[in-house]
Tab-separated table of C-alpha atoms in Angstrom:
chain	number	residue	atom	x	y	z
A	290	MET	CA	89.532	67.419	88.020
A	291	ILE	CA	93.200	66.722	87.448
A	292	VAL	CA	94.514	65.492	84.101
A	293	THR	CA	97.904	63.774	84.142
A	294	ASN	CA	100.078	61.638	81.930
A	295	TYR	CA	101.501	59.189	84.461
A	296	ASP	CA	101.617	55.433	84.621
A	297	GLY	CA	98.490	54.764	86.672
A	298	ARG	CA	100.257	52.011	88.617
A	299	LYS	CA	102.689	54.610	89.986
A	300	ILE	CA	100.320	57.558	90.508
A	301	THR	CA	100.281	57.116	94.299
A	302	LYS	CA	103.915	58.287	94.408
A	303	VAL	CA	102.920	61.550	92.734
A	304	ILE	CA	99.446	62.415	93.967
A	305	ASN	CA	96.796	60.847	96.174
A	306	ASN	CA	93.885	61.591	98.513
A	307	PHE	CA	91.276	61.765	95.758
A	308	ASP	CA	87.567	61.918	96.601
A	309	ARG	CA	86.674	59.909	93.508
A	310	VAL	CA	88.527	57.900	90.895
A	311	LEU	CA	87.193	56.553	87.600
A	312	LEU	CA	89.307	53.722	86.243
A	313	ASP	CA	88.215	52.983	82.696
A	314	ALA	CA	90.785	50.229	82.428
A	315	PRO	CA	92.616	49.200	79.278
A	316	CYS	CA	91.091	45.901	78.192
A	317	THR	CA	90.836	43.410	75.351
A	318	GLY	CA	87.685	45.066	74.004
A	319	LEU	CA	85.778	41.776	73.908
A	320	GLY	CA	82.553	43.721	74.398
A	321	ILE	CA	82.939	45.633	71.148
A	322	ILE	CA	83.607	42.775	68.732
A	323	SER	CA	80.603	43.835	66.655
A	324	LYS	CA	82.376	47.131	65.900
A	325	ASP	CA	85.846	45.652	65.442
A	326	GLN	CA	85.889	42.123	64.033
A	327	SER	CA	89.695	41.995	64.285
A	328	ILE	CA	89.365	41.559	68.056
A	329	LYS	CA	87.881	38.106	67.513
A	330	ALA	CA	90.726	37.071	65.245
A	331	ASN	CA	93.603	38.680	67.146
A	332	LYS	CA	92.920	38.125	70.859
A	333	VAL	CA	94.074	34.980	72.634
A	334	LEU	CA	93.804	33.832	76.246
A	335	MET	CA	97.261	35.245	77.041
A	336	ASP	CA	96.031	38.724	76.009
A	337	ILE	CA	93.168	38.434	78.489
A	338	ARG	CA	95.514	37.296	81.267
A	339	LYS	CA	97.970	40.144	80.591
A	340	HIS	CA	95.160	42.693	80.677
A	341	SER	CA	93.761	41.169	83.867
A	342	HIS	CA	97.157	41.496	85.560
A	343	LEU	CA	97.501	45.138	84.490
A	344	GLN	CA	93.914	45.865	85.563
A	345	LYS	CA	94.602	44.442	89.040
A	346	GLU	CA	97.644	46.697	89.408
A	347	LEU	CA	95.718	49.743	88.191
A	348	LEU	CA	92.731	49.069	90.449
A	349	ALA	CA	94.957	48.601	93.506
A	350	ALA	CA	96.666	51.930	92.721
A	351	ALA	CA	93.293	53.644	92.167
A	352	ILE	CA	92.134	52.442	95.576
A	353	ASP	CA	95.421	53.415	97.220
A	354	CYS	CA	95.241	56.984	95.928
A	355	THR	CA	91.640	57.460	97.088
A	356	LYS	CA	90.893	58.808	100.553
A	357	LYS	CA	88.874	56.883	103.138
A	358	ASP	CA	85.146	56.939	102.242
A	359	GLY	CA	86.080	57.840	98.653
A	360	ILE	CA	84.474	56.281	95.593
A	361	ILE	CA	86.255	54.192	92.973
A	362	VAL	CA	84.467	53.170	89.771
A	363	TYR	CA	86.059	50.408	87.709
A	364	SER	CA	84.915	49.766	84.140
A	365	THR	CA	85.896	47.874	81.002
A	366	CYS	CA	84.445	47.288	77.553
A	367	SER	CA	85.084	43.587	77.955
A	368	VAL	CA	82.694	40.782	78.813
A	369	SER	CA	85.457	38.489	80.107
A	370	PRO	CA	85.141	37.505	83.790
A	371	LEU	CA	88.963	37.482	83.951
A	372	GLU	CA	88.955	41.210	83.228
A	373	ASN	CA	85.945	41.964	85.382
A	374	GLU	CA	84.852	39.869	88.374
A	375	GLU	CA	88.342	38.386	88.727
A	376	VAL	CA	89.829	41.889	89.044
A	377	VAL	CA	87.093	43.070	91.421
A	378	ASN	CA	87.494	39.940	93.547
A	379	TYR	CA	91.248	40.604	93.707
A	380	ALA	CA	90.622	44.117	95.032
A	381	LEU	CA	88.113	42.898	97.611
A	382	LYS	CA	90.683	40.406	98.936
A	383	ARG	CA	93.618	42.836	99.006
A	384	ARG	CA	92.227	46.264	99.853
A	385	HIS	CA	89.820	47.664	102.430
A	386	VAL	CA	86.927	48.361	100.086
A	387	LYS	CA	83.327	47.317	99.704
A	388	LEU	CA	81.143	47.120	96.643
A	389	VAL	CA	78.023	49.264	96.526
A	390	ASP	CA	75.086	49.199	94.139
A	391	ILE	CA	75.611	50.899	90.779
A	392	GLU	CA	72.078	52.349	90.781
A	393	VAL	CA	71.364	51.761	87.110
A	394	ASP	CA	68.592	49.553	85.802
A	395	ILE	CA	70.296	48.334	82.654
A	396	GLY	CA	72.415	45.235	82.596
A	397	GLU	CA	72.703	42.029	84.560
A	398	PRO	CA	74.259	41.459	87.982
A	399	GLY	CA	77.931	40.529	87.981
A	400	TYR	CA	78.862	36.869	88.293
A	401	THR	CA	79.428	35.302	91.703
A	402	LYS	CA	80.610	32.117	90.009
A	403	TYR	CA	81.954	31.288	86.584
A	404	ILE	CA	82.959	27.766	85.544
A	405	ASP	CA	85.163	26.624	88.471
A	406	LYS	CA	85.718	30.137	89.922
A	407	ARG	CA	83.849	31.470	92.943
A	408	TYR	CA	83.812	35.205	93.548
A	409	HIS	CA	82.829	37.322	96.528
A	410	PRO	CA	79.008	37.351	96.850
A	411	ASP	CA	78.982	41.153	96.515
A	412	THR	CA	80.188	40.905	92.902
A	413	ALA	CA	76.466	40.562	92.178
A	414	ARG	CA	76.335	44.343	92.869
A	415	THR	CA	78.412	45.001	89.755
A	416	ARG	CA	76.776	45.296	86.343
A	417	ARG	CA	77.360	43.474	83.061
A	418	ILE	CA	76.041	44.804	79.777
A	419	PHE	CA	75.812	42.178	77.026
A	420	PRO	CA	75.665	43.227	73.349
A	421	HIS	CA	73.285	40.417	72.381
A	422	VAL	CA	70.912	41.144	75.279
A	423	HIS	CA	70.994	44.928	75.708
A	424	ASN	CA	71.566	46.002	72.082
A	425	MET	CA	74.656	48.027	72.921
A	426	ASP	CA	78.394	47.493	73.372
A	427	GLY	CA	79.491	44.992	75.990
A	428	PHE	CA	80.494	46.707	79.193
A	429	TYR	CA	81.229	46.044	82.866
A	430	VAL	CA	81.137	48.420	85.833
A	431	ALA	CA	81.802	48.134	89.564
A	432	LYS	CA	81.527	50.806	92.259
A	433	PHE	CA	83.633	50.630	95.423
A	434	VAL	CA	83.758	52.652	98.619
A	435	LYS	CA	87.104	52.708	100.397
A	436	ILE	CA	86.622	51.855	104.065
A	437	ALA	CA	90.226	52.025	105.307
A	438	ASN	CA	93.739	52.750	104.081
A	439	GLY	CA	96.414	50.191	103.385
A	440	ALA	CA	96.542	46.699	101.995
A	441	LYS	CA	94.954	43.650	103.599
A	442	VAL	CA	97.195	40.819	104.698
A	443	VAL	CA	96.372	37.941	102.377
A	444	GLU	CA	97.253	34.370	103.175
A	445	GLU	CA	97.704	32.408	99.969
A	446	LYS	CA	96.345	28.860	100.033
């Protein structure tokens, strides 16, 4: 294990070739409202969007600094699809990774669609923990395997 104090978005310039990376991403904390009521009063949609953008950058860097066949686990304590499936979908489109089963029985499958959004079908392999259903803090987790180095070429529509 290596402990550092670097900006995670820039870690690939310092160190890479990890076997495993755990990205417990900074988030809005929407899954822990029952513990901190101020979240409900203080968070707005722009906060969620800013966190989602940062999470995408951090996840891309986590993937980039992992070696081929390495494992990347992405997690948040948010229940927002913008901070969860949206971020995972971004990584699936832009990096050579695949989602694998989490291998835990608790929680619900991740969303493959939400309102007008459609996500990669494999987002169902991720797990969502809901406070009102599972009697614990809200949580999200996804497990990736890196299948090749580099970024994918993405054509924007």
